[in-house]
Amino acid sequence: MTLTKTPVCDFKKQADFFKLKSINNNFLTLDEIKGENGTLVMFICNHCPYVKAVIKDIVDDCDFLISVGINSVAINANDIKNYPEDSFEKMIQFSNNHNFNKLHYLLDEKQDVAKKYGAVCTPDFFGYNKDLKLQYRGRIRELIDLKPVDDSESDLRLAMKMISKTQKGPTKQIPSMGCNIKWYK
């Protein structure tokens, strides 16, 4: 596990198109997932201890964000040959175990989408406004020893609520951090 932090938000960078396989065995595109007031694209995986530490927050935030017109998608881009716990079958189990009711979970098997987005770690959050311009590239919340510091609203939820109302993200953002994405060699 290599601890990696996300780069600073590249405000107004346009979201890249994708068409990826969903755990429901259909293909979804960015246009099909896009929310009325914004879209949250995140890169996660099943085995990362950082993802596991915040998965309940991720699901709760995504369930809430629907109410403010923001849709969410989680993408797994890890090397599934060397990390079988991130396989498509395990993705289905992971989503069922964590009640991904309103959260789409997609596999980026060729890792093309992760590379286009510049994803570096899991979890890595990209918050877009309704025009699919990047407004947030920060953490979900503070962790110490893989435990949330408090139970107040997450940084991610606050930022995405702001985007849903103003179409702009906060100027101060704390990078997300987690395990590096497992790239194919």
mmCIF file of N, CA and C in Angstrom, residues 45-184:
data_model
loop_
_atom_site.group_PDB
_atom_site.id
_atom_site.type_symbol
_atom_site.label_atom_id
_atom_site.label_comp_id
_atom_site.label_asym_id
_atom_site.label_seq_id
_atom_site.Cartn_x
_atom_site.Cartn_y
_atom_site.Cartn_z
ATOM 1 N N CYS A 45 -12.123 1.218 -4.834
ATOM 2 C CA CYS A 45 -11.964 -0.209 -5.065
ATOM 3 C C CYS A 45 -12.493 -0.927 -3.838
ATOM 4 N N ASN A 46 -12.472 -2.238 -3.875
ATOM 5 C CA ASN A 46 -13.057 -3.021 -2.783
ATOM 6 C C ASN A 46 -12.106 -3.244 -1.618
ATOM 7 N N HIS A 47 -10.808 -3.340 -1.892
ATOM 8 C CA HIS A 47 -9.887 -3.792 -0.850
ATOM 9 C C HIS A 47 -9.150 -2.682 -0.109
ATOM 10 N N CYS A 48 -9.181 -1.473 -0.593
ATOM 11 C CA CYS A 48 -8.407 -0.377 -0.008
ATOM 12 C C CYS A 48 -8.887 -0.055 1.415
ATOM 13 N N PRO A 49 -7.985 -0.021 2.386
ATOM 14 C CA PRO A 49 -8.400 0.296 3.754
ATOM 15 C C PRO A 49 -8.953 1.717 3.897
ATOM 16 N N TYR A 50 -8.508 2.644 3.044
ATOM 17 C CA TYR A 50 -9.031 4.015 3.096
ATOM 18 C C TYR A 50 -10.478 4.044 2.604
ATOM 19 N N VAL A 51 -10.772 3.304 1.541
ATOM 20 C CA VAL A 51 -12.154 3.212 1.055
ATOM 21 C C VAL A 51 -13.023 2.549 2.123
ATOM 22 N N LYS A 52 -12.538 1.447 2.675
ATOM 23 C CA LYS A 52 -13.306 0.744 3.705
ATOM 24 C C LYS A 52 -13.607 1.645 4.902
ATOM 25 N N ALA A 53 -12.674 2.538 5.229
ATOM 26 C CA ALA A 53 -12.854 3.428 6.377
ATOM 27 C C ALA A 53 -13.971 4.448 6.161
ATOM 28 N N VAL A 54 -14.230 4.796 4.891
ATOM 29 C CA VAL A 54 -15.225 5.849 4.617
ATOM 30 C C VAL A 54 -16.388 5.374 3.753
ATOM 31 N N ILE A 55 -16.497 4.083 3.504
ATOM 32 C CA ILE A 55 -17.528 3.614 2.574
ATOM 33 C C ILE A 55 -18.940 3.946 3.054
ATOM 34 N N LYS A 56 -19.178 3.891 4.346
ATOM 35 C CA LYS A 56 -20.506 4.258 4.855
ATOM 36 C C LYS A 56 -20.782 5.730 4.564
ATOM 37 N N ASP A 57 -19.779 6.594 4.781
ATOM 38 C CA ASP A 57 -19.924 8.017 4.465
ATOM 39 C C ASP A 57 -20.165 8.223 2.975
ATOM 40 N N ILE A 58 -19.436 7.499 2.142
ATOM 41 C CA ILE A 58 -19.613 7.624 0.693
ATOM 42 C C ILE A 58 -21.053 7.301 0.317
ATOM 43 N N VAL A 59 -21.551 6.177 0.780
ATOM 44 C CA VAL A 59 -22.917 5.753 0.439
ATOM 45 C C VAL A 59 -23.937 6.745 0.997
ATOM 46 N N ASP A 60 -23.776 7.159 2.253
ATOM 47 C CA ASP A 60 -24.710 8.129 2.854
ATOM 48 C C ASP A 60 -24.699 9.442 2.084
ATOM 49 N N ASP A 61 -23.501 9.941 1.743
ATOM 50 C CA ASP A 61 -23.404 11.200 1.001
ATOM 51 C C ASP A 61 -24.054 11.076 -0.374
ATOM 52 N N CYS A 62 -23.795 9.983 -1.082
ATOM 53 C CA CYS A 62 -24.379 9.803 -2.417
ATOM 54 C C CYS A 62 -25.898 9.690 -2.343
ATOM 55 N N ASP A 63 -26.407 8.994 -1.330
ATOM 56 C CA ASP A 63 -27.862 8.907 -1.142
ATOM 57 C C ASP A 63 -28.444 10.300 -0.903
ATOM 58 N N PHE A 64 -27.779 11.101 -0.080
ATOM 59 C CA PHE A 64 -28.242 12.463 0.195
ATOM 60 C C PHE A 64 -28.165 13.346 -1.050
ATOM 61 N N LEU A 65 -27.069 13.261 -1.786
ATOM 62 C CA LEU A 65 -26.844 14.170 -2.921
ATOM 63 C C LEU A 65 -27.922 14.068 -3.989
ATOM 64 N N ILE A 66 -28.562 12.923 -4.088
ATOM 65 C CA ILE A 66 -29.693 12.787 -5.027
ATOM 66 C C ILE A 66 -30.729 13.870 -4.750
ATOM 67 N N SER A 67 -30.956 14.186 -3.461
ATOM 68 C CA SER A 67 -31.991 15.159 -3.079
ATOM 69 C C SER A 67 -31.657 16.587 -3.510
ATOM 70 N N VAL A 68 -30.381 16.869 -3.823
ATOM 71 C CA VAL A 68 -30.003 18.202 -4.288
ATOM 72 C C VAL A 68 -29.628 18.185 -5.770
ATOM 73 N N GLY A 69 -30.014 17.112 -6.469
ATOM 74 C CA GLY A 69 -29.831 17.053 -7.923
ATOM 75 C C GLY A 69 -28.455 16.631 -8.377
ATOM 76 N N ILE A 70 -27.726 15.929 -7.521
ATOM 77 C CA ILE A 70 -26.391 15.459 -7.898
ATOM 78 C C ILE A 70 -26.393 13.934 -7.932
ATOM 79 N N ASN A 71 -26.010 13.385 -9.076
ATOM 80 C CA ASN A 71 -25.868 11.934 -9.220
ATOM 81 C C ASN A 71 -24.408 11.548 -9.020
ATOM 82 N N SER A 72 -24.202 10.292 -8.617
ATOM 83 C CA SER A 72 -22.861 9.826 -8.289
ATOM 84 C C SER A 72 -22.532 8.516 -8.993
ATOM 85 N N VAL A 73 -21.253 8.356 -9.280
ATOM 86 C CA VAL A 73 -20.764 7.113 -9.876
ATOM 87 C C VAL A 73 -19.418 6.772 -9.250
ATOM 88 N N ALA A 74 -19.235 5.504 -8.927
ATOM 89 C CA ALA A 74 -17.961 5.000 -8.420
ATOM 90 C C ALA A 74 -17.354 4.113 -9.498
ATOM 91 N N ILE A 75 -16.071 4.291 -9.734
ATOM 92 C CA ILE A 75 -15.363 3.544 -10.771
ATOM 93 C C ILE A 75 -14.187 2.815 -10.137
ATOM 94 N N ASN A 76 -14.093 1.526 -10.418
ATOM 95 C CA ASN A 76 -12.960 0.713 -9.980
ATOM 96 C C ASN A 76 -12.032 0.536 -11.177
ATOM 97 N N ALA A 77 -10.814 1.052 -11.056
ATOM 98 C CA ALA A 77 -9.845 0.962 -12.153
ATOM 99 C C ALA A 77 -8.640 0.101 -11.786
ATOM 100 N N ASN A 78 -8.683 -0.584 -10.659
ATOM 101 C CA ASN A 78 -7.523 -1.364 -10.235
ATOM 102 C C ASN A 78 -7.260 -2.569 -11.132
ATOM 103 N N ASP A 79 -6.002 -2.981 -11.150
ATOM 104 C CA ASP A 79 -5.543 -4.192 -11.831
ATOM 105 C C ASP A 79 -6.214 -5.391 -11.156
ATOM 106 N N ILE A 80 -7.205 -5.974 -11.821
ATOM 107 C CA ILE A 80 -7.961 -7.073 -11.200
ATOM 108 C C ILE A 80 -7.259 -8.416 -11.344
ATOM 109 N N LYS A 81 -6.237 -8.480 -12.190
ATOM 110 C CA LYS A 81 -5.481 -9.736 -12.304
ATOM 111 C C LYS A 81 -4.598 -9.947 -11.070
ATOM 112 N N ASN A 82 -3.913 -8.898 -10.648
ATOM 113 C CA ASN A 82 -3.035 -8.992 -9.484
ATOM 114 C C ASN A 82 -3.734 -8.658 -8.170
ATOM 115 N N TYR A 83 -4.935 -8.122 -8.259
ATOM 116 C CA TYR A 83 -5.727 -7.780 -7.071
ATOM 117 C C TYR A 83 -7.132 -8.363 -7.242
ATOM 118 N N PRO A 84 -7.252 -9.693 -7.154
ATOM 119 C CA PRO A 84 -8.530 -10.351 -7.425
ATOM 120 C C PRO A 84 -9.659 -9.913 -6.489
ATOM 121 N N GLU A 85 -9.319 -9.335 -5.332
ATOM 122 C CA GLU A 85 -10.381 -8.845 -4.446
ATOM 123 C C GLU A 85 -11.108 -7.642 -5.038
ATOM 124 N N ASP A 86 -10.581 -7.085 -6.129
ATOM 125 C CA ASP A 86 -11.239 -5.983 -6.835
ATOM 126 C C ASP A 86 -11.926 -6.446 -8.126
ATOM 127 N N SER A 87 -12.099 -7.748 -8.286
ATOM 128 C CA SER A 87 -12.720 -8.299 -9.495
ATOM 129 C C SER A 87 -14.173 -7.845 -9.634
ATOM 130 N N PHE A 88 -14.703 -8.023 -10.809
ATOM 131 C CA PHE A 88 -16.088 -7.643 -11.098
ATOM 132 C C PHE A 88 -17.063 -8.353 -10.149
ATOM 133 N N GLU A 89 -16.858 -9.644 -9.931
ATOM 134 C CA GLU A 89 -17.732 -10.414 -9.031
ATOM 135 C C GLU A 89 -17.659 -9.867 -7.611
ATOM 136 N N LYS A 90 -16.443 -9.498 -7.168
ATOM 137 C CA LYS A 90 -16.272 -8.935 -5.825
ATOM 138 C C LYS A 90 -16.858 -7.524 -5.742
ATOM 139 N N MET A 91 -16.861 -6.806 -6.860
ATOM 140 C CA MET A 91 -17.510 -5.486 -6.889
ATOM 141 C C MET A 91 -18.999 -5.625 -6.596
ATOM 142 N N ILE A 92 -19.619 -6.634 -7.186
ATOM 143 C CA ILE A 92 -21.047 -6.874 -6.947
ATOM 144 C C ILE A 92 -21.285 -7.158 -5.464
ATOM 145 N N GLN A 93 -20.460 -8.030 -4.892
ATOM 146 C CA GLN A 93 -20.574 -8.338 -3.459
ATOM 147 C C GLN A 93 -20.379 -7.090 -2.608
ATOM 148 N N PHE A 94 -19.345 -6.324 -2.925
ATOM 149 C CA PHE A 94 -19.026 -5.110 -2.160
ATOM 150 C C PHE A 94 -20.197 -4.130 -2.196
ATOM 151 N N SER A 95 -20.765 -3.939 -3.375
ATOM 152 C CA SER A 95 -21.895 -3.003 -3.491
ATOM 153 C C SER A 95 -23.116 -3.507 -2.723
ATOM 154 N N ASN A 96 -23.363 -4.797 -2.747
ATOM 155 C CA ASN A 96 -24.474 -5.363 -1.980
ATOM 156 C C ASN A 96 -24.229 -5.237 -0.480
ATOM 157 N N ASN A 97 -23.011 -5.523 -0.051
ATOM 158 C CA ASN A 97 -22.669 -5.445 1.375
ATOM 159 C C ASN A 97 -22.788 -4.032 1.933
ATOM 160 N N HIS A 98 -22.611 -3.032 1.055
ATOM 161 C CA HIS A 98 -22.616 -1.640 1.513
ATOM 162 C C HIS A 98 -23.802 -0.840 0.981
ATOM 163 N N ASN A 99 -24.809 -1.516 0.472
ATOM 164 C CA ASN A 99 -26.077 -0.873 0.061
ATOM 165 C C ASN A 99 -25.904 0.258 -0.947
ATOM 166 N N PHE A 100 -25.250 -0.055 -2.068
ATOM 167 C CA PHE A 100 -25.094 0.917 -3.149
ATOM 168 C C PHE A 100 -26.428 1.083 -3.882
ATOM 169 N N ASN A 101 -27.445 1.537 -3.213
ATOM 170 C CA ASN A 101 -28.776 1.646 -3.811
ATOM 171 C C ASN A 101 -28.852 2.735 -4.875
ATOM 172 N N LYS A 102 -28.230 3.887 -4.610
ATOM 173 C CA LYS A 102 -28.305 5.014 -5.544
ATOM 174 C C LYS A 102 -26.945 5.351 -6.142
ATOM 175 N N LEU A 103 -25.995 4.487 -5.921
ATOM 176 C CA LEU A 103 -24.634 4.709 -6.394
ATOM 177 C C LEU A 103 -24.303 3.692 -7.479
ATOM 178 N N HIS A 104 -24.008 4.179 -8.681
ATOM 179 C CA HIS A 104 -23.596 3.304 -9.773
ATOM 180 C C HIS A 104 -22.151 2.872 -9.514
ATOM 181 N N TYR A 105 -21.851 1.598 -9.783
ATOM 182 C CA TYR A 105 -20.481 1.086 -9.599
ATOM 183 C C TYR A 105 -20.046 0.457 -10.914
ATOM 184 N N LEU A 106 -18.976 1.017 -11.493
ATOM 185 C CA LEU A 106 -18.529 0.640 -12.828
ATOM 186 C C LEU A 106 -17.094 0.131 -12.800
ATOM 187 N N LEU A 107 -16.771 -0.730 -13.764
ATOM 188 C CA LEU A 107 -15.422 -1.275 -13.897
ATOM 189 C C LEU A 107 -14.721 -0.630 -15.084
ATOM 190 N N ASP A 108 -13.550 -0.052 -14.807
ATOM 191 C CA ASP A 108 -12.683 0.533 -15.830
ATOM 192 C C ASP A 108 -11.557 -0.472 -16.074
ATOM 193 N N GLU A 109 -11.905 -1.577 -16.736
ATOM 194 C CA GLU A 109 -10.981 -2.700 -16.880
ATOM 195 C C GLU A 109 -9.696 -2.335 -17.610
ATOM 196 N N LYS A 110 -9.781 -1.449 -18.591
ATOM 197 C CA LYS A 110 -8.590 -1.050 -19.355
ATOM 198 C C LYS A 110 -7.864 0.143 -18.728
ATOM 199 N N GLN A 111 -8.437 0.713 -17.688
ATOM 200 C CA GLN A 111 -7.873 1.841 -16.947
ATOM 201 C C GLN A 111 -7.795 3.130 -17.762
ATOM 202 N N ASP A 112 -8.438 3.168 -18.906
ATOM 203 C CA ASP A 112 -8.408 4.359 -19.761
ATOM 204 C C ASP A 112 -9.074 5.560 -19.104
ATOM 205 N N VAL A 113 -10.203 5.321 -18.444
ATOM 206 C CA VAL A 113 -10.962 6.424 -17.837
ATOM 207 C C VAL A 113 -10.175 7.012 -16.665
ATOM 208 N N ALA A 114 -9.623 6.154 -15.828
ATOM 209 C CA ALA A 114 -8.823 6.641 -14.694
ATOM 210 C C ALA A 114 -7.663 7.493 -15.184
ATOM 211 N N LYS A 115 -7.037 7.076 -16.262
ATOM 212 C CA LYS A 115 -5.916 7.845 -16.816
ATOM 213 C C LYS A 115 -6.387 9.180 -17.371
ATOM 214 N N LYS A 116 -7.510 9.186 -18.091
ATOM 215 C CA LYS A 116 -8.041 10.442 -18.631
ATOM 216 C C LYS A 116 -8.384 11.426 -17.517
ATOM 217 N N TYR A 117 -8.940 10.913 -16.426
ATOM 218 C CA TYR A 117 -9.326 11.778 -15.309
ATOM 219 C C TYR A 117 -8.120 12.193 -14.463
ATOM 220 N N GLY A 118 -7.037 11.464 -14.573
ATOM 221 C CA GLY A 118 -5.876 11.754 -13.734
ATOM 222 C C GLY A 118 -6.045 11.227 -12.320
ATOM 223 N N ALA A 119 -6.840 10.169 -12.163
ATOM 224 C CA ALA A 119 -7.049 9.575 -10.842
ATOM 225 C C ALA A 119 -5.728 8.995 -10.341
ATOM 226 N N VAL A 120 -5.492 9.143 -9.044
ATOM 227 C CA VAL A 120 -4.222 8.672 -8.496
ATOM 228 C C VAL A 120 -4.377 7.707 -7.331
ATOM 229 N N CYS A 121 -5.507 7.777 -6.625
ATOM 230 C CA CYS A 121 -5.655 6.957 -5.429
ATOM 231 C C CYS A 121 -7.109 6.543 -5.238
ATOM 232 N N THR A 122 -7.301 5.677 -4.247
ATOM 233 C CA THR A 122 -8.653 5.295 -3.851
ATOM 234 C C THR A 122 -8.808 5.623 -2.374
ATOM 235 N N PRO A 123 -9.787 6.460 -2.046
ATOM 236 C CA PRO A 123 -10.759 7.113 -2.926
ATOM 237 C C PRO A 123 -10.205 8.413 -3.526
ATOM 238 N N ASP A 124 -10.667 8.737 -4.719
ATOM 239 C CA ASP A 124 -10.309 9.968 -5.412
ATOM 240 C C ASP A 124 -11.623 10.557 -5.934
ATOM 241 N N PHE A 125 -11.966 11.755 -5.470
ATOM 242 C CA PHE A 125 -13.273 12.367 -5.753
ATOM 243 C C PHE A 125 -13.148 13.519 -6.740
ATOM 244 N N PHE A 126 -14.043 13.545 -7.731
ATOM 245 C CA PHE A 126 -14.118 14.603 -8.733
ATOM 246 C C PHE A 126 -15.546 15.144 -8.727
ATOM 247 N N GLY A 127 -15.736 16.351 -8.199
ATOM 248 C CA GLY A 127 -17.065 16.950 -8.124
ATOM 249 C C GLY A 127 -17.274 17.968 -9.230
ATOM 250 N N TYR A 128 -18.268 17.717 -10.066
ATOM 251 C CA TYR A 128 -18.550 18.566 -11.230
ATOM 252 C C TYR A 128 -19.855 19.325 -11.053
ATOM 253 N N ASN A 129 -19.928 20.510 -11.666
ATOM 254 C CA ASN A 129 -21.182 21.248 -11.674
ATOM 255 C C ASN A 129 -22.072 20.728 -12.809
ATOM 256 N N LYS A 130 -23.224 21.382 -13.020
ATOM 257 C CA LYS A 130 -24.178 20.877 -14.018
ATOM 258 C C LYS A 130 -23.635 20.925 -15.443
ATOM 259 N N ASP A 131 -22.610 21.754 -15.675
ATOM 260 C CA ASP A 131 -21.975 21.837 -16.995
ATOM 261 C C ASP A 131 -20.779 20.897 -17.114
ATOM 262 N N LEU A 132 -20.616 20.029 -16.109
ATOM 263 C CA LEU A 132 -19.523 19.054 -16.046
ATOM 264 C C LEU A 132 -18.148 19.708 -16.030
ATOM 265 N N LYS A 133 -18.060 20.842 -15.324
ATOM 266 C CA LYS A 133 -16.788 21.526 -15.081
ATOM 267 C C LYS A 133 -16.357 21.191 -13.654
ATOM 268 N N LEU A 134 -15.119 20.779 -13.476
ATOM 269 C CA LEU A 134 -14.611 20.363 -12.182
ATOM 270 C C LEU A 134 -14.632 21.509 -11.173
ATOM 271 N N GLN A 135 -15.167 21.216 -9.989
ATOM 272 C CA GLN A 135 -15.248 22.204 -8.914
ATOM 273 C C GLN A 135 -14.724 21.674 -7.580
ATOM 274 N N TYR A 136 -14.517 20.361 -7.478
ATOM 275 C CA TYR A 136 -14.033 19.797 -6.212
ATOM 276 C C TYR A 136 -13.127 18.610 -6.473
ATOM 277 N N ARG A 137 -11.988 18.597 -5.801
ATOM 278 C CA ARG A 137 -11.050 17.462 -5.856
ATOM 279 C C ARG A 137 -10.432 17.325 -4.475
ATOM 280 N N GLY A 138 -11.268 17.037 -3.512
ATOM 281 C CA GLY A 138 -10.794 16.970 -2.138
ATOM 282 C C GLY A 138 -11.177 15.678 -1.455
ATOM 283 N N ARG A 139 -10.998 15.683 -0.149
ATOM 284 C CA ARG A 139 -11.275 14.504 0.663
ATOM 285 C C ARG A 139 -12.753 14.408 1.010
ATOM 286 N N ILE A 140 -13.122 13.250 1.533
ATOM 287 C CA ILE A 140 -14.472 13.099 2.050
ATOM 288 C C ILE A 140 -14.523 13.641 3.478
ATOM 289 N N ARG A 141 -13.516 13.303 4.278
ATOM 290 C CA ARG A 141 -13.426 13.798 5.656
ATOM 291 C C ARG A 141 -12.053 13.479 6.224
ATOM 292 N N GLU A 142 -11.756 14.087 7.366
ATOM 293 C CA GLU A 142 -10.480 13.824 8.023
ATOM 294 C C GLU A 142 -10.500 12.443 8.671
ATOM 295 N N LEU A 143 -9.393 11.732 8.504
ATOM 296 C CA LEU A 143 -9.205 10.426 9.140
ATOM 297 C C LEU A 143 -7.924 10.457 9.967
ATOM 298 N N ILE A 144 -7.971 9.815 11.094
ATOM 299 C CA ILE A 144 -6.764 9.558 11.873
ATOM 300 C C ILE A 144 -6.764 8.070 12.162
ATOM 301 N N ASP A 145 -5.669 7.412 11.792
ATOM 302 C CA ASP A 145 -5.560 5.961 11.949
ATOM 303 C C ASP A 145 -6.755 5.240 11.317
ATOM 304 N N LEU A 146 -7.125 5.713 10.122
ATOM 305 C CA LEU A 146 -8.230 5.130 9.344
ATOM 306 C C LEU A 146 -9.581 5.180 10.075
ATOM 307 N N LYS A 147 -9.751 6.180 10.918
ATOM 308 C CA LYS A 147 -11.030 6.378 11.601
ATOM 309 C C LYS A 147 -11.451 7.823 11.403
ATOM 310 N N PRO A 148 -12.741 8.053 11.056
ATOM 311 C CA PRO A 148 -13.220 9.436 10.918
ATOM 312 C C PRO A 148 -13.026 10.209 12.223
ATOM 313 N N VAL A 149 -12.600 11.469 12.100
ATOM 314 C CA VAL A 149 -12.324 12.301 13.260
ATOM 315 C C VAL A 149 -13.613 12.735 13.950
ATOM 316 N N ASP A 150 -14.620 13.078 13.204
ATOM 317 C CA ASP A 150 -15.906 13.456 13.806
ATOM 318 C C ASP A 150 -17.041 12.998 12.914
ATOM 319 N N ASP A 151 -18.253 13.194 13.397
ATOM 320 C CA ASP A 151 -19.410 12.737 12.620
ATOM 321 C C ASP A 151 -20.223 13.900 12.044
ATOM 322 N N SER A 152 -19.594 15.074 11.917
ATOM 323 C CA SER A 152 -20.274 16.197 11.280
ATOM 324 C C SER A 152 -20.370 15.944 9.772
ATOM 325 N N GLU A 153 -21.014 16.861 9.079
ATOM 326 C CA GLU A 153 -21.124 16.693 7.625
ATOM 327 C C GLU A 153 -19.737 16.586 7.007
ATOM 328 N N SER A 154 -19.608 15.706 6.050
ATOM 329 C CA SER A 154 -18.313 15.501 5.405
ATOM 330 C C SER A 154 -17.943 16.698 4.526
ATOM 331 N N ASP A 155 -16.641 16.865 4.301
ATOM 332 C CA ASP A 155 -16.155 17.911 3.396
ATOM 333 C C ASP A 155 -16.766 17.719 2.011
ATOM 334 N N LEU A 156 -16.847 16.466 1.583
ATOM 335 C CA LEU A 156 -17.395 16.153 0.266
ATOM 336 C C LEU A 156 -18.856 16.588 0.158
ATOM 337 N N ARG A 157 -19.665 16.230 1.148
ATOM 338 C CA ARG A 157 -21.087 16.591 1.114
ATOM 339 C C ARG A 157 -21.259 18.103 1.107
ATOM 340 N N LEU A 158 -20.505 18.797 1.964
ATOM 341 C CA LEU A 158 -20.599 20.257 2.012
ATOM 342 C C LEU A 158 -20.225 20.880 0.668
ATOM 343 N N ALA A 159 -19.142 20.384 0.060
ATOM 344 C CA ALA A 159 -18.699 20.921 -1.231
ATOM 345 C C ALA A 159 -19.731 20.660 -2.324
ATOM 346 N N MET A 160 -20.283 19.457 -2.356
ATOM 347 C CA MET A 160 -21.240 19.121 -3.412
ATOM 348 C C MET A 160 -22.562 19.867 -3.213
ATOM 349 N N LYS A 161 -22.967 20.099 -1.965
ATOM 350 C CA LYS A 161 -24.160 20.926 -1.711
ATOM 351 C C LYS A 161 -23.929 22.340 -2.236
ATOM 352 N N MET A 162 -22.730 22.879 -1.982
ATOM 353 C CA MET A 162 -22.376 24.205 -2.469
ATOM 354 C C MET A 162 -22.429 24.246 -3.996
ATOM 355 N N ILE A 163 -21.880 23.230 -4.634
ATOM 356 C CA ILE A 163 -21.898 23.157 -6.096
ATOM 357 C C ILE A 163 -23.327 23.090 -6.610
ATOM 358 N N SER A 164 -24.184 22.322 -5.938
ATOM 359 C CA SER A 164 -25.579 22.199 -6.400
ATOM 360 C C SER A 164 -26.300 23.542 -6.351
ATOM 361 N N LYS A 165 -25.934 24.415 -5.400
ATOM 362 C CA LYS A 165 -26.600 25.718 -5.248
ATOM 363 C C LYS A 165 -25.964 26.810 -6.091
ATOM 364 N N THR A 166 -24.613 26.838 -6.130
ATOM 365 C CA THR A 166 -23.915 27.971 -6.756
ATOM 366 C C THR A 166 -23.192 27.613 -8.041
ATOM 367 N N GLN A 167 -23.036 26.314 -8.303
ATOM 368 C CA GLN A 167 -22.271 25.790 -9.431
ATOM 369 C C GLN A 167 -20.772 26.035 -9.288
ATOM 370 N N LYS A 168 -20.350 26.445 -8.090
ATOM 371 C CA LYS A 168 -18.934 26.644 -7.798
ATOM 372 C C LYS A 168 -18.577 25.861 -6.538
ATOM 373 N N GLY A 169 -17.346 25.337 -6.530
ATOM 374 C CA GLY A 169 -16.864 24.614 -5.362
ATOM 375 C C GLY A 169 -16.087 25.518 -4.435
ATOM 376 N N PRO A 170 -15.767 25.028 -3.239
ATOM 377 C CA PRO A 170 -15.001 25.830 -2.295
ATOM 378 C C PRO A 170 -13.588 26.095 -2.800
ATOM 379 N N THR A 171 -13.066 27.276 -2.482
ATOM 380 C CA THR A 171 -11.707 27.602 -2.919
ATOM 381 C C THR A 171 -10.675 26.842 -2.101
ATOM 382 N N LYS A 172 -10.978 26.577 -0.831
ATOM 383 C CA LYS A 172 -10.067 25.800 0.013
ATOM 384 C C LYS A 172 -10.510 24.341 -0.003
ATOM 385 N N GLN A 173 -9.601 23.466 -0.438
ATOM 386 C CA GLN A 173 -9.896 22.041 -0.511
ATOM 387 C C GLN A 173 -8.710 21.264 0.029
ATOM 388 N N ILE A 174 -9.013 20.261 0.842
ATOM 389 C CA ILE A 174 -7.967 19.413 1.406
ATOM 390 C C ILE A 174 -7.907 18.143 0.560
ATOM 391 N N PRO A 175 -6.727 17.779 0.066
ATOM 392 C CA PRO A 175 -6.637 16.625 -0.828
ATOM 393 C C PRO A 175 -7.151 15.339 -0.185
ATOM 394 N N SER A 176 -7.717 14.491 -1.020
ATOM 395 C CA SER A 176 -8.047 13.140 -0.591
ATOM 396 C C SER A 176 -6.756 12.353 -0.547
ATOM 397 N N MET A 177 -6.749 11.287 0.221
ATOM 398 C CA MET A 177 -5.581 10.413 0.212
ATOM 399 C C MET A 177 -6.042 8.985 0.398
ATOM 400 N N GLY A 178 -5.243 8.089 -0.126
ATOM 401 C CA GLY A 178 -5.570 6.677 -0.038
ATOM 402 C C GLY A 178 -4.482 5.857 -0.695
ATOM 403 N N CYS A 179 -4.823 4.613 -0.982
ATOM 404 C CA CYS A 179 -3.876 3.724 -1.668
ATOM 405 C C CYS A 179 -3.761 4.137 -3.125
ATOM 406 N N ASN A 180 -2.573 4.006 -3.676
ATOM 407 C CA ASN A 180 -2.400 4.333 -5.091
ATOM 408 C C ASN A 180 -3.222 3.369 -5.942
ATOM 409 N N ILE A 181 -3.657 3.837 -7.094
ATOM 410 C CA ILE A 181 -4.365 2.957 -8.027
ATOM 411 C C ILE A 181 -3.373 1.892 -8.493
ATOM 412 N N LYS A 182 -3.844 0.665 -8.562
ATOM 413 C CA LYS A 182 -2.998 -0.466 -8.965
ATOM 414 C C LYS A 182 -3.039 -0.566 -10.499
ATOM 415 N N TRP A 183 -2.029 0.005 -11.128
ATOM 416 C CA TRP A 183 -1.954 0.029 -12.596
ATOM 417 C C TRP A 183 -1.425 -1.300 -13.121
ATOM 418 N N TYR A 184 -1.904 -1.676 -14.307
ATOM 419 C CA TYR A 184 -1.320 -2.842 -14.986
ATOM 420 C C TYR A 184 0.098 -2.492 -15.381
#
